[in-house]
Tab-separated table of C-alpha atoms in Angstrom:
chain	number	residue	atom	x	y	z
E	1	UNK	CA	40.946	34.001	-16.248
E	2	UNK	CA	42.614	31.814	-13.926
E	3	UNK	CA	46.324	32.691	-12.940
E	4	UNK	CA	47.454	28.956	-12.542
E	5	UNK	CA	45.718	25.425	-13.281
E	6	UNK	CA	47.746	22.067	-12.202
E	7	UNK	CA	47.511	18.801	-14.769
E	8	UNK	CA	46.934	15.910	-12.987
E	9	UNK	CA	48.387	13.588	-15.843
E	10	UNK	CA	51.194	12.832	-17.863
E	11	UNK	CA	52.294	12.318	-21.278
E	12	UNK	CA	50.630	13.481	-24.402
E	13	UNK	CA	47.684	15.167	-23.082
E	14	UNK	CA	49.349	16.675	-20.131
E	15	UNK	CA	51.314	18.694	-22.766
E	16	UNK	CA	48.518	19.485	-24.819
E	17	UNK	CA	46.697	21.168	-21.815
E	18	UNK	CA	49.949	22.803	-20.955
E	19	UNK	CA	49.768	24.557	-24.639
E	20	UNK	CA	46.104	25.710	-24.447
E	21	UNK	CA	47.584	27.114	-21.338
E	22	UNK	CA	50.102	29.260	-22.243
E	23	UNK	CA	48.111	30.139	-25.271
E	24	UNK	CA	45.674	31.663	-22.294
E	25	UNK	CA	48.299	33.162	-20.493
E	26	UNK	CA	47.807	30.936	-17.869
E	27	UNK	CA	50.558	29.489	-15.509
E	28	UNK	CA	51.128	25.959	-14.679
E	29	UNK	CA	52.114	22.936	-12.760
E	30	UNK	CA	52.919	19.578	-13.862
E	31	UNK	CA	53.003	16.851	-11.871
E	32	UNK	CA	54.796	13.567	-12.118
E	33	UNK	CA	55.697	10.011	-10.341
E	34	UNK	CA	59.457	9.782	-9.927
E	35	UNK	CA	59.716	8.002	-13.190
E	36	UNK	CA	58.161	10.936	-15.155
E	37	UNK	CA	60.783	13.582	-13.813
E	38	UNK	CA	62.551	13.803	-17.146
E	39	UNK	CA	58.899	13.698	-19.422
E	40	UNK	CA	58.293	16.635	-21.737
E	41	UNK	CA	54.763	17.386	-19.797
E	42	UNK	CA	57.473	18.404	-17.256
E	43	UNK	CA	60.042	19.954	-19.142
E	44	UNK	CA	57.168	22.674	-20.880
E	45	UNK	CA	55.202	23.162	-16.785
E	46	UNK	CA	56.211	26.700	-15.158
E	47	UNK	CA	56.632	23.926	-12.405
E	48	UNK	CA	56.846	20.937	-11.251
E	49	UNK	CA	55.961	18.263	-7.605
E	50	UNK	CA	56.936	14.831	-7.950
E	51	UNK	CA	53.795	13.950	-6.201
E	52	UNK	CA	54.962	9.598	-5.580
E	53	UNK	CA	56.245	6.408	-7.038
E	54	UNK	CA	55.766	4.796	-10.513
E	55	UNK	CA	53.265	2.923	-9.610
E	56	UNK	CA	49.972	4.647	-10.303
E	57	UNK	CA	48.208	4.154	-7.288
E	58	UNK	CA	51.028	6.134	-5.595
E	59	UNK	CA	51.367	8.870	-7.933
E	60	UNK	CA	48.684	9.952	-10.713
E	61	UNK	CA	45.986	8.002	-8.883
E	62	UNK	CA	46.848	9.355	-5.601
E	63	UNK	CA	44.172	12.094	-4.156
E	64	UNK	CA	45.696	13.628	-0.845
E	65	UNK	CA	49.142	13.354	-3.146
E	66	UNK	CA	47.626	15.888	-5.684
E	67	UNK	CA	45.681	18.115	-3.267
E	68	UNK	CA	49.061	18.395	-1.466
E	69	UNK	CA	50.669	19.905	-4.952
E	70	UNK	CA	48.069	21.736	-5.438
E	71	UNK	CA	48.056	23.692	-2.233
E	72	UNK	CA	51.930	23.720	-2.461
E	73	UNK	CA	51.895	25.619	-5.851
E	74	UNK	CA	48.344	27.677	-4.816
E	75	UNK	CA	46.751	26.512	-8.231
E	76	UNK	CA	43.465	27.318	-8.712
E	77	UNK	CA	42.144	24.931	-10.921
E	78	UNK	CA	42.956	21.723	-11.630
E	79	UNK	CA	42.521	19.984	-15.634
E	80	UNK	CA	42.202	16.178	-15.102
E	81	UNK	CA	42.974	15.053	-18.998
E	82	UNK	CA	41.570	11.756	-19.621
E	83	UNK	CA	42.090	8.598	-17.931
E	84	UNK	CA	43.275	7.968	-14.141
E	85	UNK	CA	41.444	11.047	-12.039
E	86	UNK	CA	39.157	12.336	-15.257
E	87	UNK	CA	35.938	10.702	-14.275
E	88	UNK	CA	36.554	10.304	-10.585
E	89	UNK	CA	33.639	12.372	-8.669
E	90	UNK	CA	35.123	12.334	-5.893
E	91	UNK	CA	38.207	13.956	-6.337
E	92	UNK	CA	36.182	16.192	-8.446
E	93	UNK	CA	33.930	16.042	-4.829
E	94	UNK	CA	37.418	17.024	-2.661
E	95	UNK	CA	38.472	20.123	-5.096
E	96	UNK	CA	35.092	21.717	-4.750
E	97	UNK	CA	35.259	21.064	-1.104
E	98	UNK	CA	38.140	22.876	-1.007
E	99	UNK	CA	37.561	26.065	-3.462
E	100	UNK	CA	39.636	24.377	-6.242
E	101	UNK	CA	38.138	24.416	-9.791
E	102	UNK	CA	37.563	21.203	-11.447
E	103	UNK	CA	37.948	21.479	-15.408
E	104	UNK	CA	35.677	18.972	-15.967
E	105	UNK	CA	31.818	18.093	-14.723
E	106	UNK	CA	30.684	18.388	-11.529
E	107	UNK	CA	30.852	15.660	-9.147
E	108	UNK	CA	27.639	15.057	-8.908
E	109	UNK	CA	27.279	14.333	-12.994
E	110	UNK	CA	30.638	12.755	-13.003
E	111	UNK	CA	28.228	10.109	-10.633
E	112	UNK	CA	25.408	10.036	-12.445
E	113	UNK	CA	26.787	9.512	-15.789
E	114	UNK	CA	29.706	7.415	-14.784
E	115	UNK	CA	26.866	4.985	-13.733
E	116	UNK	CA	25.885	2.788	-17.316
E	117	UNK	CA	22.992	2.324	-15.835
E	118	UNK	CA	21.757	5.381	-14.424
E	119	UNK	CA	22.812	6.987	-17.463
E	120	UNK	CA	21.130	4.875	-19.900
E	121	UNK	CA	18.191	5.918	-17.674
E	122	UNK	CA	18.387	9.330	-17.974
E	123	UNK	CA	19.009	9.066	-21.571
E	124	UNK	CA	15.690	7.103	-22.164
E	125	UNK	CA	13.969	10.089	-20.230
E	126	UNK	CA	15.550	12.674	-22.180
E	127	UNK	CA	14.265	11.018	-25.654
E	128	UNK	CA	17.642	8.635	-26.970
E	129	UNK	CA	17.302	5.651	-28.215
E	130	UNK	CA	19.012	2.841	-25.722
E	131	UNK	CA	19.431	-0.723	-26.248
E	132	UNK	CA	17.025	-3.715	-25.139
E	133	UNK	CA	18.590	-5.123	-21.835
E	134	UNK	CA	18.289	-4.963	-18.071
E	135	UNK	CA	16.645	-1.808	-16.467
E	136	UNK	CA	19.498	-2.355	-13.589
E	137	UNK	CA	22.513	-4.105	-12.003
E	138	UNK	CA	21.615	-7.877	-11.782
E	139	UNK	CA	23.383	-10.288	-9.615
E	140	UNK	CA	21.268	-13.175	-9.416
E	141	UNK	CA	22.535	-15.474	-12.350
E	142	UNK	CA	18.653	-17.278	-12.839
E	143	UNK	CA	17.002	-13.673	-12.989
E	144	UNK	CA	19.708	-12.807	-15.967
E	145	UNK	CA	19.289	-15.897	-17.632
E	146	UNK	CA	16.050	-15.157	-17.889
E	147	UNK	CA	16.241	-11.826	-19.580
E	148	UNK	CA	18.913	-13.642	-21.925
E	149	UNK	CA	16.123	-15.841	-23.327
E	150	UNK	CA	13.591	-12.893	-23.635
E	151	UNK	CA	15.356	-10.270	-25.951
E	152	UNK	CA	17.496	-13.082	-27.577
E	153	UNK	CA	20.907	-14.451	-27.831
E	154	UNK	CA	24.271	-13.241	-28.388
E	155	UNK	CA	24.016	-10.955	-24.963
E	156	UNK	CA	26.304	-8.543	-24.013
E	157	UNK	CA	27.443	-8.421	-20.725
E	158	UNK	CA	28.677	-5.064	-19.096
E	159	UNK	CA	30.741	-4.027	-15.801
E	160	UNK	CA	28.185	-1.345	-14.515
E	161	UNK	CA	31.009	1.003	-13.781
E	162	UNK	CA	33.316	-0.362	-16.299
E	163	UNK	CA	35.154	0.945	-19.082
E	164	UNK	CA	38.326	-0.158	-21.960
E	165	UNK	CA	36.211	-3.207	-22.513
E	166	UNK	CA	36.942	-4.757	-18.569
E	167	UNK	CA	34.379	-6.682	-17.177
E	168	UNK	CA	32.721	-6.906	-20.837
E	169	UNK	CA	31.970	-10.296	-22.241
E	170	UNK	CA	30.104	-11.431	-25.432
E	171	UNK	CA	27.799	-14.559	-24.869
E	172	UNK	CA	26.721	-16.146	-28.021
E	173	UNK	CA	24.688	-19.157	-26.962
E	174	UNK	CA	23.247	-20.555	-23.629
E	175	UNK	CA	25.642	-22.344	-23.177
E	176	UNK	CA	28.541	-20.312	-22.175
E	177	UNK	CA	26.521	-18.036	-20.228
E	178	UNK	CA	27.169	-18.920	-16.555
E	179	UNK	CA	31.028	-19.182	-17.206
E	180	UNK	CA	31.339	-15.748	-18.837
E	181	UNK	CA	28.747	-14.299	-16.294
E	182	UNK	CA	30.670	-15.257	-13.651
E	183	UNK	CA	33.833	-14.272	-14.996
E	184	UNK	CA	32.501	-10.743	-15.912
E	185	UNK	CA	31.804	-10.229	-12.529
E	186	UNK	CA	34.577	-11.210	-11.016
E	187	UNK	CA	36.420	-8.808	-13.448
E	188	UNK	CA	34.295	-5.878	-12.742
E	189	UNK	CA	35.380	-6.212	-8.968
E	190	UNK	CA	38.946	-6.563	-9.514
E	191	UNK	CA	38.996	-3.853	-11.690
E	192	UNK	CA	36.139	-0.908	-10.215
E	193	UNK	CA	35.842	-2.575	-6.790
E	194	UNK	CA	31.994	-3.011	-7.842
E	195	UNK	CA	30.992	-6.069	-9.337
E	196	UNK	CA	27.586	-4.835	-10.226
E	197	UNK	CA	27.215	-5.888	-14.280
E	198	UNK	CA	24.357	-5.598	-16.416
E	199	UNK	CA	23.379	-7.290	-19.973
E	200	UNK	CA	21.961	-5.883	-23.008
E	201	UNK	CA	21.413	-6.761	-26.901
E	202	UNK	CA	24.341	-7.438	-28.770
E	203	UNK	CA	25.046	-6.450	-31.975
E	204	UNK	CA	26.357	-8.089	-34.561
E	205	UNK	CA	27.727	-5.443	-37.016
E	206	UNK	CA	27.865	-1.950	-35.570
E	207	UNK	CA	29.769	1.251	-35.980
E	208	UNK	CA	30.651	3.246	-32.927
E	209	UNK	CA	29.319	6.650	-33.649
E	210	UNK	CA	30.229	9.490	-30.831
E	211	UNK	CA	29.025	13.312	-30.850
E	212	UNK	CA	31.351	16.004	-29.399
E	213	UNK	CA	29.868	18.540	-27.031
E	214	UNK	CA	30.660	21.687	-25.477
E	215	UNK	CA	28.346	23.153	-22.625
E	216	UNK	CA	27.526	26.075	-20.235
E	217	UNK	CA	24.835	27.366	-18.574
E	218	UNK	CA	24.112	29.326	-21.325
E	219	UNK	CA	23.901	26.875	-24.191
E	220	UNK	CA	24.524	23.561	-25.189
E	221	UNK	CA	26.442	23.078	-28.969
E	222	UNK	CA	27.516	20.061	-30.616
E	223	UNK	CA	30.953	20.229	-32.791
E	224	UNK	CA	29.251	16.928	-34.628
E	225	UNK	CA	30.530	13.273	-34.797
E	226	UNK	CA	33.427	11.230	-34.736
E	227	UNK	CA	33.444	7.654	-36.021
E	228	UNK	CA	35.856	5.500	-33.945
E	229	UNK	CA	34.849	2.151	-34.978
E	230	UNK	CA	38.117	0.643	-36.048
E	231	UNK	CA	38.988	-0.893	-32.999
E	232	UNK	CA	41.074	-3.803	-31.585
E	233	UNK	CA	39.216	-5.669	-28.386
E	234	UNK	CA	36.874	-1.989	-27.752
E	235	UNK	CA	40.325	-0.173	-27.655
E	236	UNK	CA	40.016	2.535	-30.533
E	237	UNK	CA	42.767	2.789	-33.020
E	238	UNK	CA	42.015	5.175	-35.440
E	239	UNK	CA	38.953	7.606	-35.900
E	240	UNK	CA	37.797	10.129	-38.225
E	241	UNK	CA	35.194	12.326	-38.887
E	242	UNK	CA	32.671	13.154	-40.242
E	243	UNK	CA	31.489	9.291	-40.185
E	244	UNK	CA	31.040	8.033	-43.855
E	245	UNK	CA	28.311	6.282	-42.849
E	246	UNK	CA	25.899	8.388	-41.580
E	247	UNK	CA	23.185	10.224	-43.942
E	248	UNK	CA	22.143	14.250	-43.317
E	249	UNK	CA	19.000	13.373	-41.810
E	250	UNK	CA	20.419	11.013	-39.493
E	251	UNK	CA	23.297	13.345	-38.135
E	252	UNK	CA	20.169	16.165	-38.138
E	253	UNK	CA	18.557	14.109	-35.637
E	254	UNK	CA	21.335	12.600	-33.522
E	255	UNK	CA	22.421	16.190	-33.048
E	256	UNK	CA	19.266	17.490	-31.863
E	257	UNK	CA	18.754	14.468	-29.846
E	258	UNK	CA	21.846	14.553	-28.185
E	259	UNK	CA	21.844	18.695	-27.618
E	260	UNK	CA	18.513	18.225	-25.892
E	261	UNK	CA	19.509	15.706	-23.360
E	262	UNK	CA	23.069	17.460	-22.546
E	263	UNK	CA	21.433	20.277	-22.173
E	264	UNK	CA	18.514	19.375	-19.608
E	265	UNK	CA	20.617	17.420	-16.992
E	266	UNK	CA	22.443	20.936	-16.780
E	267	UNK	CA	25.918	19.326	-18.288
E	268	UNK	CA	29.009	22.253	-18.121
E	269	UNK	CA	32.110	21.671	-20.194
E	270	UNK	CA	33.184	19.836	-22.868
E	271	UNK	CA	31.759	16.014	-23.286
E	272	UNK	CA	31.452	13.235	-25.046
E	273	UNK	CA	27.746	11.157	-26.113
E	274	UNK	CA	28.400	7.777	-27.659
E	275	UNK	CA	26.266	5.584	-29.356
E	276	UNK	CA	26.104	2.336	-31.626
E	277	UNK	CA	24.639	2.287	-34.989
E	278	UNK	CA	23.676	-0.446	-37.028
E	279	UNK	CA	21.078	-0.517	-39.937
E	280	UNK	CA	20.469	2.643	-39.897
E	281	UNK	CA	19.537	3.619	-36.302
E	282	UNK	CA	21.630	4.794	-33.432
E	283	UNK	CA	21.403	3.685	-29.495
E	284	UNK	CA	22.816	5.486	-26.539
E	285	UNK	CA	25.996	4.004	-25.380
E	286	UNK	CA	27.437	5.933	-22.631
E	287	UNK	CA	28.706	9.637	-21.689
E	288	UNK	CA	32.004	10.322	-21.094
E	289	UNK	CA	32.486	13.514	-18.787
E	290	UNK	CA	36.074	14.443	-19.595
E	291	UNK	CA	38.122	15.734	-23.235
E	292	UNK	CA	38.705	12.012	-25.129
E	293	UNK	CA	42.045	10.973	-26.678
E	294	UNK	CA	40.291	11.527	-30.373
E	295	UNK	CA	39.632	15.143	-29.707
E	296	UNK	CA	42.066	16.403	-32.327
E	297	UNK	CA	39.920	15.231	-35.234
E	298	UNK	CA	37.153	17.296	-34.377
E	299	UNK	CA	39.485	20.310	-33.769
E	300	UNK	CA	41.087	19.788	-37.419
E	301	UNK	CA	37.889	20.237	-38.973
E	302	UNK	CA	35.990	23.021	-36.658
E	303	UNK	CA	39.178	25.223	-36.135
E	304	UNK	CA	38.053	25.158	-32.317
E	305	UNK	CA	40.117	24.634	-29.857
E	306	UNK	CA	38.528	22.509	-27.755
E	307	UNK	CA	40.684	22.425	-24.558
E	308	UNK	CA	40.953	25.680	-24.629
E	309	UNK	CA	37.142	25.990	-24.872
E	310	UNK	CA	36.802	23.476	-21.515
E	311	UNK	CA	39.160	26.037	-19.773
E	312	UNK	CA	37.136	29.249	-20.395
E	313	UNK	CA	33.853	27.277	-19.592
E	314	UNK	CA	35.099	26.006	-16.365
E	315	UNK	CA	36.275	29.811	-15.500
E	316	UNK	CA	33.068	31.345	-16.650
E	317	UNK	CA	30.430	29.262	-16.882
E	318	UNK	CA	29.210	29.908	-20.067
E	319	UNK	CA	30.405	28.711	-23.836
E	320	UNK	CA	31.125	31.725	-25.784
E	321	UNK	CA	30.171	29.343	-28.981
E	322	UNK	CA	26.641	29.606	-30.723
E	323	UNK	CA	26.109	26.345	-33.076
E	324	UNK	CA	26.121	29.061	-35.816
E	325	UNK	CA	29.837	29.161	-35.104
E	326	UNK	CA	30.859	25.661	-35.835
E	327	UNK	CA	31.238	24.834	-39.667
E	328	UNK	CA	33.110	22.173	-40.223
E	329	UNK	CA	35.226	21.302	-43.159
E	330	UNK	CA	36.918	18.852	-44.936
E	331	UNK	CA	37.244	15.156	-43.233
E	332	UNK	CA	40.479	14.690	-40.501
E	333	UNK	CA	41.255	11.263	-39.410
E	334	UNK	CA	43.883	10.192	-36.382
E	335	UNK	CA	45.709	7.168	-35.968
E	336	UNK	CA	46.872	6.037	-31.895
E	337	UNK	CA	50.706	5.281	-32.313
E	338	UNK	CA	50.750	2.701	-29.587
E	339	UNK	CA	54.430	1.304	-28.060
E	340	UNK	CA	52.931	-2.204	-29.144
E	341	UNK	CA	54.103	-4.844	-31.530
E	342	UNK	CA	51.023	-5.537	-33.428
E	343	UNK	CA	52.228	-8.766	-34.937
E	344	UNK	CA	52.720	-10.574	-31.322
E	345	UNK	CA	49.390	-9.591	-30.108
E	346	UNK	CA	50.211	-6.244	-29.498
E	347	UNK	CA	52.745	-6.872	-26.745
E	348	UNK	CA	53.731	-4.035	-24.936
E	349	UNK	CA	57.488	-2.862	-25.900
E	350	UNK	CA	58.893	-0.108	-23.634
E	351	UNK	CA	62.063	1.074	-24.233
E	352	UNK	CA	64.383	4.020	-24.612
E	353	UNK	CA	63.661	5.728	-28.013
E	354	UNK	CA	66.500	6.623	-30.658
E	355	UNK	CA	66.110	8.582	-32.761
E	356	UNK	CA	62.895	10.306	-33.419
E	357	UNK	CA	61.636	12.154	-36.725
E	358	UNK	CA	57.824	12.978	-36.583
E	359	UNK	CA	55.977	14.129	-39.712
E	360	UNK	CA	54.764	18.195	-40.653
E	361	UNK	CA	53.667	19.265	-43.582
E	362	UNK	CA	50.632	20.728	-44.770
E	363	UNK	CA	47.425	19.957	-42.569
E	364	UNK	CA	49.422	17.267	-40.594
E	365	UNK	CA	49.433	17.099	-36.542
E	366	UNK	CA	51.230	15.054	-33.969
E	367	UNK	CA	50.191	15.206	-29.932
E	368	UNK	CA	52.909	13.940	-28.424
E	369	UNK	CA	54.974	14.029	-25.924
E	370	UNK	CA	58.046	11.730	-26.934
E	371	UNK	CA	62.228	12.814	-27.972
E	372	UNK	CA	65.307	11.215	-29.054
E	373	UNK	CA	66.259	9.607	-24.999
E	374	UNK	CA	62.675	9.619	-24.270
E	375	UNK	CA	62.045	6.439	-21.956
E	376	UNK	CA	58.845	4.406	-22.689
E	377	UNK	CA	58.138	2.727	-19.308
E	378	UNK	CA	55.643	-0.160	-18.647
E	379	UNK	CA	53.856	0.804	-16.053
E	380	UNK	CA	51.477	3.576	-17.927
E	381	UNK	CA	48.973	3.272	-21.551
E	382	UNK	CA	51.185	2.153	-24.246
E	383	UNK	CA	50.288	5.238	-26.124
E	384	UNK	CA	52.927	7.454	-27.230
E	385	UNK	CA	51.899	9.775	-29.503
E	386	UNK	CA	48.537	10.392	-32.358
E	387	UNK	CA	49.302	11.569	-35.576
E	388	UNK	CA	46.305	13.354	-37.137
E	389	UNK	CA	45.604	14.776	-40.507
E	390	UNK	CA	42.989	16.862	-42.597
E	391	UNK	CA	41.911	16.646	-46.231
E	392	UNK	CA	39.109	18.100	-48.268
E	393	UNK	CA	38.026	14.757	-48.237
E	394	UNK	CA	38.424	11.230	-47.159
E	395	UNK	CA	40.694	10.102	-49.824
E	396	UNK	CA	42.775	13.051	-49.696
E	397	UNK	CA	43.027	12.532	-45.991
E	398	UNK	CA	44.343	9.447	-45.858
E	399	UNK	CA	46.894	9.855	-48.382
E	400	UNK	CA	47.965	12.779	-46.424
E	401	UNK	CA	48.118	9.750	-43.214
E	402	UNK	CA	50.010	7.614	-45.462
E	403	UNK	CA	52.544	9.981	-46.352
E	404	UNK	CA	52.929	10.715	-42.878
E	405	UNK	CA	53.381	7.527	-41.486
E	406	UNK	CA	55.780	6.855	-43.734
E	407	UNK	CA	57.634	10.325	-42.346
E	408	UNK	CA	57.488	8.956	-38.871
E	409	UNK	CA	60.865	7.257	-37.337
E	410	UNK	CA	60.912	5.947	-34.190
E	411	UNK	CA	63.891	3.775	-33.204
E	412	UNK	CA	64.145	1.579	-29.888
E	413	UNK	CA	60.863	0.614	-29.605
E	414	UNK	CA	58.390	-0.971	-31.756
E	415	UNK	CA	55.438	0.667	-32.545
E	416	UNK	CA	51.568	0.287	-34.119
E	417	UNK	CA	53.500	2.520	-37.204
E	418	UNK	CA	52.960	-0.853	-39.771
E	419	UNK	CA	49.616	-1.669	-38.343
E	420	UNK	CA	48.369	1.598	-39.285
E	421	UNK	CA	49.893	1.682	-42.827
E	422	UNK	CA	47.956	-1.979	-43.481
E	423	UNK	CA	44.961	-0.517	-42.295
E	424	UNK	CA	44.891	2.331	-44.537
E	425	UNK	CA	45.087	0.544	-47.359
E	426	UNK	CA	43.231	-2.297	-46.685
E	427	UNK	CA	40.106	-2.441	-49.342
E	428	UNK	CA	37.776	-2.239	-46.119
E	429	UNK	CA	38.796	0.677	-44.639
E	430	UNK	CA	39.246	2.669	-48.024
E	431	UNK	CA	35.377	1.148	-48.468
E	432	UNK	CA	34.208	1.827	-44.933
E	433	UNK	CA	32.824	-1.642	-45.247
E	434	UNK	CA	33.681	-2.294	-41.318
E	435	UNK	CA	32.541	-2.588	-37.507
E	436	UNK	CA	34.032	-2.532	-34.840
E	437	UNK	CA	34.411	-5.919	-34.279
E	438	UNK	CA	36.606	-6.514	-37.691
E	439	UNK	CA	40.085	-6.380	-36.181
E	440	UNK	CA	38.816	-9.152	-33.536
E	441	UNK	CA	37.363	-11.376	-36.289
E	442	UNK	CA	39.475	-10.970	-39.463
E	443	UNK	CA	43.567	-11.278	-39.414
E	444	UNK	CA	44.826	-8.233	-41.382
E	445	UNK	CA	48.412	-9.042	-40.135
């Protein structure tokens, strides 16, 4: 097993790769911008290199920065978490240059899937349904209208390397379609430094429907599906699984689908295949080539660990899981405790926190990395912390949530705490009669 791996993060999930860690045996280095120094990632790290300034560009973002730490402390891996390096190939391209284990995909999948459209290519190849749109990157604003007016109006417009909903734009009518077009683009560039964008179908009333992987050279499993579809502007706020939506012959075949396609492009380590569904049928989405934020509901319900399973695949290869192994139980659902003010349009409110009481209890979870003196800055994700629980079933999971919430006390900031408790007990969440565009078009606060 490896002797030392360096998190190139902060926050929540730099701690929870720092516990998989130590539950390995494994020594390790945190690193931090010079506003982090005092963080809890830091605090639990065998060590720690200030590796810059807050800004991120300077510090988490900053390659030669991190390569520097890491041949400092003589780690010989490196986990990325999610966001800022996670689905960069090429500082997944500069480890393996340099003999350095990346504990994620390889570069060169990192590229291909990172591409929407190249992936939505592959995944057409390898037998998943994709949605009606362009077959590439379109610049030319007649050629686009064109395809607008062939598979039918509203359009969605995408930022081909794009993600968190940049460079995205919905276009319901003719109309507005040069305006948002343009804008798209513009945002794509500012954002990825590509302004490449494609369109496809929109969809009016979908869930968003994800399947967790884990993969070696071995064998390719799947630890089922997540359904994040209550979301605010395609920025998830609470998920659960499994998806009340989805029927046993449906999952039967979205597993298999999805299995088979991870599986031939030769995919190692853990991974994420997302999809939309609406009436009944599911489209390929995207792949995401790193652990996600909702991880912990899929953990509550396999018993896997699934960090610690990404660790052991980058070291050897190989997933020591058959599918036989993965049984889940019960239903787990997490809610993203954002440092937001949800009744000013989410405005960010950083701040030092007083005092702090999380929830325990029985089948109740909090990732976190946040204390009584614990500074929220403003130059990072508003998330703080996720607060996750497991029933053995929906209803009994979200009361569990409910009590929870109510548990939580976080003073000097203001948090998504009330949002969460409205949502919970709002008839269309306790119906799962939702998409993921009912936070955008219905005012619950």
């Amino acid at each position: 097993m490896f002797k030392k791996i360096l998190i190139a993060n902060r926050g929540e999930i730099a701690v929870r790769v720092i516990r998989a860690c130590k539950e390995w045996g494994i020594a390790t280095v945190a690193v931090h911008s010079d506003v982090d120094r005092d963080s809890m990632h830091v605090r639990l790290a065998d060590e720690s290199v200030c590796i810059g300034s807050h800004q991120p560009s300077n510090s988490y973002l900053n390659v030669p920065a991190l390569m520097s730490a890491v041949e400092l402390t003589k780690a010989e891996a490196v986990h990325p978490g999610y966001g800022f390096l996670s689905e960069n190939a090429n500082f997944a391209r500069v480890l393996e240059e340099n003999n350095i284990k990346f504990i994620g995909a390889s570069s060169k999948l990192i590229e291909m899937m990172g591409d929407k459209i190249q992936a939505k290519k592959i995944a057409k190849e390898h037998g998943l349904p994709v949605i009606e749109g362009s077959e590439g990157g379109i610049t030319d604003i007649k050629a686009a209208k064109e395809l607008c007016k062939k598979i039918g109006f509203p359009v969605l417009i995408k930022a081909s390397a794009g993600g968190g909903g940049k460079g995205m734009k919905i276009v319901r009518k003719e109309e507005e379609f040069e305006t948002l077009f343009s804008t798209a683009k513009s945002e794509a560039q500012k954002y990825f430094g590509n302004d490449e964008i494609y369109i496809e179908k929109f969809f009016q009333n979908p869930r968003h429907i994800e399947v967790q992987v884990l993969s070696g050279k071995n064998r390719t499993v799947h630890l089922h599906e997540r359904d994040c579809s209550v979301q605010r502007r395609h920025q998830k706020l609470i998920e659960e699984t499994p998806s009340p939506v989805l029927t046993d012959q449906i999952r039967k075949d979205l597993f298999e689908r999805t299995v088979n396609m991870v599986s031939k492009i030769g995919y190692e380590g853990a991974g994420t295949v997302e999809f939309i569904y609406e009436n009944g049928k599911f489209y390929f989405l995207e792949m995401n080539t790193r652990i996600q934020v909702e991880h912990p509901v899929t953990e509550m319900v396999t018993g896997i660990d699934i960090i610690k399973e990404q660790i052991w695949i980058a070291y050897n290869g190989e997933t020591a899981l058959k599918q036989s192994d993965i049984n889940p139980r019960g239903h787990a659902i997490e809610c993203r405790i954002n440092a937001e003010d949800a009744s000013k349009n989410f405005q960010p409110s950083p701040g030092t926190i007083g005092m702090c009481h999380q929830p325990s209890g029985f089948r109740t979870r909090v990732d976190g990395a946040i204390f009584q003196g614990y500074k929220v800055t403003p130059y990072y994700d508003s998330l703080v912390c996720k607060v996750i629980t497991h029933g053995r079933n929906r209803t009994e999971a979200i009361q569990r949530m409910n009590r929870s919430l109510d548990e939580f006390v976080i003073e000097g900031i203001t948090t998504t705490i009330p949002l969460h408790k409205i949502l919970l007990n709002h008839k269309k969440f306790l119906d799962s009669d939702f998409n993921v565009g009912w936070l955008d078009n219905e005012k619950v606060i």
